[in-house]
Coordinates of C-alpha atoms and ligand atoms in Angstrom, one line a residue:
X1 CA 1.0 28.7 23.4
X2 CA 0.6 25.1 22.1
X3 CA 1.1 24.7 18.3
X4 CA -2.7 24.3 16.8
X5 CA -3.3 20.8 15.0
X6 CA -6.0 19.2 13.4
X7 CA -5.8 15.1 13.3
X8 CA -7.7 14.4 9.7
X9 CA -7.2 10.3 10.6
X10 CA -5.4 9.4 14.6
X11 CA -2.0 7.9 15.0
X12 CA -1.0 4.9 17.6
X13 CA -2.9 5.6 21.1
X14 CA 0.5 5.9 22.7
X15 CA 1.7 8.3 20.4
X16 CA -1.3 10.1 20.5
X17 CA -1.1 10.5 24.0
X18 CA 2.5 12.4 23.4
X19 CA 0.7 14.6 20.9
X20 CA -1.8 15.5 23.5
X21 CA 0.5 16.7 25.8
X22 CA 2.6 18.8 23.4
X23 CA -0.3 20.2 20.7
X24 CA -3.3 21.4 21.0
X25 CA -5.5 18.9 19.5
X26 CA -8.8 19.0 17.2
X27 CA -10.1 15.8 16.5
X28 CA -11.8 16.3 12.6
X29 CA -11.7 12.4 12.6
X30 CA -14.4 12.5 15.6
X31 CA -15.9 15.9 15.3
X32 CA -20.2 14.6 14.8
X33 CA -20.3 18.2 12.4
X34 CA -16.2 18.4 10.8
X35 CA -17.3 21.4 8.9
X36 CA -18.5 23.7 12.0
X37 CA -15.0 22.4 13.4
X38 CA -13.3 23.8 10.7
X39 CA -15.4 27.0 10.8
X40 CA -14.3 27.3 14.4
X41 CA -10.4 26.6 14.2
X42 CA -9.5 26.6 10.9
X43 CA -7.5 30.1 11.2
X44 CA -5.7 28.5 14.2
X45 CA -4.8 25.4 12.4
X46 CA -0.4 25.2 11.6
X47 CA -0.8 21.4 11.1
X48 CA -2.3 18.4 10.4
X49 CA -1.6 15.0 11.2
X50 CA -3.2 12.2 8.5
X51 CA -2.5 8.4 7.1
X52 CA -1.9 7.9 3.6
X53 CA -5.0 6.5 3.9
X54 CA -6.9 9.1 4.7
X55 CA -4.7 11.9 3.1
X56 CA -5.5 15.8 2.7
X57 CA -7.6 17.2 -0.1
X58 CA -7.0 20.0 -2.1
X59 CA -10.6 21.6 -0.7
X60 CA -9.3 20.5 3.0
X61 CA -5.8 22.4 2.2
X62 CA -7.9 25.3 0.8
X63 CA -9.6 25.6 4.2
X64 CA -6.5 25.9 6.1
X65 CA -5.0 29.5 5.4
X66 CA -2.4 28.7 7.7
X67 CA -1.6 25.5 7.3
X68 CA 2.2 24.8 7.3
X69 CA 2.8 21.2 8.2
X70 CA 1.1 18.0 6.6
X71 CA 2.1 14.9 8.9
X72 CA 1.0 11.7 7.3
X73 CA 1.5 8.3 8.6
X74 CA 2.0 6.0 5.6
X75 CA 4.8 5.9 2.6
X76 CA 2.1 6.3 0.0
X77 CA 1.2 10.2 -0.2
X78 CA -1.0 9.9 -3.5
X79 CA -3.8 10.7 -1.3
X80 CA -2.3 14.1 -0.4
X81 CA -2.4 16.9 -2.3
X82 CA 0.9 17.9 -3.3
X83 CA 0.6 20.6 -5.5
X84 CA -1.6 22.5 -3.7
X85 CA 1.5 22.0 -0.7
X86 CA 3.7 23.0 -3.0
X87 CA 2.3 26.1 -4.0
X88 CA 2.0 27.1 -0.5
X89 CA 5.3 26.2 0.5
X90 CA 3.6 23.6 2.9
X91 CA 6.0 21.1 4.2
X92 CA 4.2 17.3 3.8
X93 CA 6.3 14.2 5.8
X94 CA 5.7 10.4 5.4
X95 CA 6.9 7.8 6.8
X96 CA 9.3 5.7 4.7
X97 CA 11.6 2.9 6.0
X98 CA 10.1 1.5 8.7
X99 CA 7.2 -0.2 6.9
X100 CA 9.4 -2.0 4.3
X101 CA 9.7 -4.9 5.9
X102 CA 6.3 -5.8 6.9
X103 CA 5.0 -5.0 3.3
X104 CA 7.9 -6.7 1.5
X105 CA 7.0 -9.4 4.0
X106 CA 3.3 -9.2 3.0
X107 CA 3.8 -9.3 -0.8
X108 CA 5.7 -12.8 -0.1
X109 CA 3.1 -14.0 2.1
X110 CA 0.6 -13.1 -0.9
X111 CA 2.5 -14.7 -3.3
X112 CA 3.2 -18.3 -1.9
X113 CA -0.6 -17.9 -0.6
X114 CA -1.6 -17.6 -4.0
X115 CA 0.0 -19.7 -6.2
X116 CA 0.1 -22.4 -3.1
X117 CA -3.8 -22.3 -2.6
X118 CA -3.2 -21.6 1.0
X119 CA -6.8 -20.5 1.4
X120 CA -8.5 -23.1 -0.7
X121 CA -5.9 -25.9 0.2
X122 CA -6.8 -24.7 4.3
X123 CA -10.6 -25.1 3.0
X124 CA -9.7 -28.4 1.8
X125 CA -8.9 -29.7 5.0
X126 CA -11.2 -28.1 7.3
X127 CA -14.0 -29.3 5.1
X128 CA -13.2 -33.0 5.2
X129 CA -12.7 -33.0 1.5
X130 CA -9.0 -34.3 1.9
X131 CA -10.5 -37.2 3.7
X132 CA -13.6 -37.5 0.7
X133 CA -11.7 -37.2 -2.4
X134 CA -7.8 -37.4 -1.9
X135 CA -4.8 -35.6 -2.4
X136 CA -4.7 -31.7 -3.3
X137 CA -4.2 -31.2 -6.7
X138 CA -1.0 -30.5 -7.5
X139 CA 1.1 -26.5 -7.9
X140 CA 3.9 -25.0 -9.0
X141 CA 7.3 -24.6 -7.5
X142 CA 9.0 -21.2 -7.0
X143 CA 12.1 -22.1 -8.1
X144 CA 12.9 -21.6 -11.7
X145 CA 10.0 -19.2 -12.0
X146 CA 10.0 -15.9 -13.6
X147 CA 9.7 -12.8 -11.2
X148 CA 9.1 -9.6 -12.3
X149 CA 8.7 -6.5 -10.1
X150 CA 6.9 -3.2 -10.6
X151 CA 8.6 -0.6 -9.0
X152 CA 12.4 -1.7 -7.4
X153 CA 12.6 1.1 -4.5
X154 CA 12.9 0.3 -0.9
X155 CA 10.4 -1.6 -1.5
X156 CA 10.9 -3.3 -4.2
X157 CA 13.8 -4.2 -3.1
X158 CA 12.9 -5.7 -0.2
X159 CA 10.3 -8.1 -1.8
X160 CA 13.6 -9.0 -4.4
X161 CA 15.7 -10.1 -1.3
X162 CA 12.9 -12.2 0.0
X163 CA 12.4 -13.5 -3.0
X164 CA 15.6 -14.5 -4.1
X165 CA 16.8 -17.9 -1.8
X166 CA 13.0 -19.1 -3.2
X167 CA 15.2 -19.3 -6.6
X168 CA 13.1 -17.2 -9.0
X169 CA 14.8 -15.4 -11.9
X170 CA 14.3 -12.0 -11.0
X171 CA 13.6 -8.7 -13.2
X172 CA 12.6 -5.2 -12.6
X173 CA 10.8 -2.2 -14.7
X174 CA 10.8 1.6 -13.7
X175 CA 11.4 4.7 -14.6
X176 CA 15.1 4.2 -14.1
X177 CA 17.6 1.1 -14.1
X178 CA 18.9 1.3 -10.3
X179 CA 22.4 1.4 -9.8
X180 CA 24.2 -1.2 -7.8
X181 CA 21.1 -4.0 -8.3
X182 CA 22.3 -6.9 -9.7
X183 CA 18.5 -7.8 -10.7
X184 CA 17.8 -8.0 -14.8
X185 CA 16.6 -3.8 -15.7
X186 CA 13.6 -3.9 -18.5
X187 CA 12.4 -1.1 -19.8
X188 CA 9.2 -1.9 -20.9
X189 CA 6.9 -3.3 -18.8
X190 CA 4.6 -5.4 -21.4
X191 CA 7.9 -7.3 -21.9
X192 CA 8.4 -7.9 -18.4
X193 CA 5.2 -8.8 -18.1
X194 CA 5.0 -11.6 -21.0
X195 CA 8.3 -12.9 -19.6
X196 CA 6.9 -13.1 -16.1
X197 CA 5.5 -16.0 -14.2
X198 CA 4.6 -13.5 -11.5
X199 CA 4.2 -9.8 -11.6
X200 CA 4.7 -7.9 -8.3
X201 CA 3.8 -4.5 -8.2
X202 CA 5.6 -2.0 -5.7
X203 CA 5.6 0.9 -7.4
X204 CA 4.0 4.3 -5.9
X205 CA 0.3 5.3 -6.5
X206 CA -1.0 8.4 -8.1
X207 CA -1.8 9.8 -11.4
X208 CA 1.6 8.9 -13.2
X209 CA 0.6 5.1 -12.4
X210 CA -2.9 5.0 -12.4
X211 CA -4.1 2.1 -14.5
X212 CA -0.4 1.2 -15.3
X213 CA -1.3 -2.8 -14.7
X214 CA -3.7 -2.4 -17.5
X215 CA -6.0 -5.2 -19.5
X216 CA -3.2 -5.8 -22.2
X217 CA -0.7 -5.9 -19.4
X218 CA -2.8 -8.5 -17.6
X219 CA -3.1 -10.5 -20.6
X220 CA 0.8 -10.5 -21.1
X221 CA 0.9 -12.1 -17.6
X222 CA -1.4 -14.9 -18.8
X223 CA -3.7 -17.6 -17.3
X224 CA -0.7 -19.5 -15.7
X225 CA 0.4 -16.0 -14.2
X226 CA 0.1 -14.5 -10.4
X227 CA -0.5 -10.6 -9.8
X228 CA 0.3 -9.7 -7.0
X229 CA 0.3 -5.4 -5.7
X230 CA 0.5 -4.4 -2.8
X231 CA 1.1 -0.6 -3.9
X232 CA -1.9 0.9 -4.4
X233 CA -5.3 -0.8 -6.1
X234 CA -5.1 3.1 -8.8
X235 CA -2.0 1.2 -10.0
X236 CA -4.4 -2.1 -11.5
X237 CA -7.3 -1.7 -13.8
X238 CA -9.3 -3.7 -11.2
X239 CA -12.1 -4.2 -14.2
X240 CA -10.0 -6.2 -16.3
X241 CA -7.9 -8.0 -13.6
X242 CA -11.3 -9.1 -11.9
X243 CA -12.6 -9.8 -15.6
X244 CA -9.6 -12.2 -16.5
X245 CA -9.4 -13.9 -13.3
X246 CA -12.8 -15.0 -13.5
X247 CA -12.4 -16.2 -17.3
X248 CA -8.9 -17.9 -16.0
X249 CA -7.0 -15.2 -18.6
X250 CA -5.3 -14.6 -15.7
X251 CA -4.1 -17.5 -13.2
X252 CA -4.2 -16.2 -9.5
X253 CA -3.6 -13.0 -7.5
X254 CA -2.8 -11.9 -4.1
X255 CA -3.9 -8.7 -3.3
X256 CA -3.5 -6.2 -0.4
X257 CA -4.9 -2.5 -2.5
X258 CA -8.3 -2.1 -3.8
X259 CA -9.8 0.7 -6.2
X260 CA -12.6 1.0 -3.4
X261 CA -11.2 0.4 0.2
X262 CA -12.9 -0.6 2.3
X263 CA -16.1 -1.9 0.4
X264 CA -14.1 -3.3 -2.2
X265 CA -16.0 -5.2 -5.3
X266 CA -17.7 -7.9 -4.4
X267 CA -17.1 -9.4 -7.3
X268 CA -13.7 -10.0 -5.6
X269 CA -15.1 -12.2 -3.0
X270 CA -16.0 -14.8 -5.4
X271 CA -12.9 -15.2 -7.2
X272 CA -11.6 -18.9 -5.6
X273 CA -8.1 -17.9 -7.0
X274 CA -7.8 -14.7 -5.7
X275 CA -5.9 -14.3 -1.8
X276 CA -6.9 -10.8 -0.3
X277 CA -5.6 -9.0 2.4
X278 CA -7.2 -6.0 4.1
X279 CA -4.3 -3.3 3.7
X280 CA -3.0 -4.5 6.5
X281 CA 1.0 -4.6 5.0
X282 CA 2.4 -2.3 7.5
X283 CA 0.0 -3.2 10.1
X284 CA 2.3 -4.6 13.1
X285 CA 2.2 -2.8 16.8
X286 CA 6.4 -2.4 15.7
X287 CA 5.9 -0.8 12.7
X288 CA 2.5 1.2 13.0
X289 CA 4.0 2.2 16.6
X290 CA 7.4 3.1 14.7
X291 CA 5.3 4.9 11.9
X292 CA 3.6 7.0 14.5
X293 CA 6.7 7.9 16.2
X294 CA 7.9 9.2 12.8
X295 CA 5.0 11.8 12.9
X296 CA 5.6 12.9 16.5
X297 CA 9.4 13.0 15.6
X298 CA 8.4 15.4 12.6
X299 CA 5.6 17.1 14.1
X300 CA 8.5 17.8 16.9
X301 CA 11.4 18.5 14.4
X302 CA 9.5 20.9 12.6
X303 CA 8.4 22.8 15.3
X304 CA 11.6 23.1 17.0
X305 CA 13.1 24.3 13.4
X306 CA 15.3 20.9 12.9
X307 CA 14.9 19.5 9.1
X308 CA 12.3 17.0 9.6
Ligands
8YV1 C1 -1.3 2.4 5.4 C2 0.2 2.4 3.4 O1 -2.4 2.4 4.6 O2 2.2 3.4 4.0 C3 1.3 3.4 3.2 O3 1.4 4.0 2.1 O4 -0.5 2.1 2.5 C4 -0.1 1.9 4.7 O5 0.9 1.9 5.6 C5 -1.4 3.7 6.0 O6 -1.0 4.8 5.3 C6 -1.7 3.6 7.4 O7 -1.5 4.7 8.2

């Protein structure tokens, strides 16, 4: 008998297809009525395959008495309940790696977008005004500039590497000083953020960061300072960034995470010297195809009894 799954969010349509052919498949994510699914095959269910997008509740968990295997697509697994795993003895899988360098990619792309004017500069053009009124005002170089980074895991790191031939001084803050980085370790993150020209944040989401970016933090950074995150939008107090980039407290920012995805703020839509991206980091066919392969790998590896 195929294993019983039930797909909270879908992964690629090719690996999909795979998990068609091996599982036997309940599609929650398109079910008109998800409850009477779950009334019908929740006893049956052994696992479930989400996004860190789309995670697994507490109240979901609850209704799977036999649940054994959360699959998520997505590094991020704040949106997962892991205590309520845990106490089960529910195995939960993510998918590390293989998104780090489209996101580290993406935080670079928001950051010389945003401190460049790549938006407003493309508006510039497109409207004629270069021909009207002149020259683009001008910006500020990279090199020489103060980076600080929130958060130096694979991540982290990866944005730090990027960074580095742009010719940024470059220091971190976490819980720990990693070992074998070369990269300047401060503790405390309002100093890092006073001494930065740019803060990038990278760090994971959930309640031990929630609101971490906070106002006073955001006010360290200053009005000639960039925020960039693409972590998670828990990790900013999105009141008070919105608040000081409209009052110019705060310079610019580049932003891929929200507090309300996908309606986000509108208030966000006006900001001129705000860049925003659609968490779309990891979004390539490579890595969202590599990401879903990941899932089928430890749907398969889990069934089969190999560590996943
Ligand atoms: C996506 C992400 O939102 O990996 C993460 O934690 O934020 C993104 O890759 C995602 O989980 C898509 O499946």
């Amino acid at each position: 008998m195929k294993p019983e799954i039930l797909v909270v969010a879908p992964n690629q349509p090719t690996q999909m297809a795979v998990l068609d052919a091996s599982y036997n498949l309940h599609r929650y994510d398109l079910a008109p009525d998800p409850q009477a699914l779950l009334a019908e095959v929740s006893d049956r269910i052994v696992a479930v395959v989400t996004t860190g997008g789309r995670g697994l509740n507490a109240e979901q968990i609850g209704q799977l008495p036999n649940l054994q295997l959360v699959a998520s697509s997505g590094v991020g697994y704040d949106t997962i309940d892991i205590p309520a795993c845990s106490e089960r003895g529910i195995v939960v899988t993510n998918t590390p790696d293989v998104l780090t360098d489209d996101v580290a990619d993406t935080a670079i792309m928001l950051l010389l977008a945003a401190r460049r004017h790549l938006v407003q500069a493309d508006r510039y053009v497109r409207s004629g005004d270069w021909g009207r009124n002149g020259p683009y005002p001008l910006l500020s170089a990279m090199r020489g500039k103060r980076l600080g980074i929130v958060g130096l895991g694979r991540i982290g790191q990866a944005i730090a590497s990027r960074a580095a031939p742009m010719g940024p001084e470059i220091a971190y803050t976490g819980r720990i000083r990693k070992p074998g980085v070369d990269h300047r370790f401060e503790p405390d993150l309002k100093t890092l953020a006073n001494w930065a020209d740019i803060l990038i944040v990278a760090t994971s989401g959930g309640a031990d960061t929630q609101g971490l970016i906070s106002a006073q933090i955001i006010s360290e950074l200053g009005p000639q300072g960039t925020l960039i995150n693409i972590a998670r939008g828990s990790v900013v107090d999105e009141t008070a960034m919105i608040a000081a980039l409209k009052s110019g407290d705060l310079g610019s920012a580049g932003l891929d995470v929200y507090w309300n995805e996908p309606n986000i703020d509108p208030a966000l839509w006006l900001l001129e010297n705000t860049v925003l991206y659609p968490h779309h980091a990891s979004a390539t066919f490579e890595t969202r195809g590599a990401m879903a392969q990941l899932v089928v790998d430890n749907l398969a590896a889990f069934f089969q009894g190999r560590p996943v």
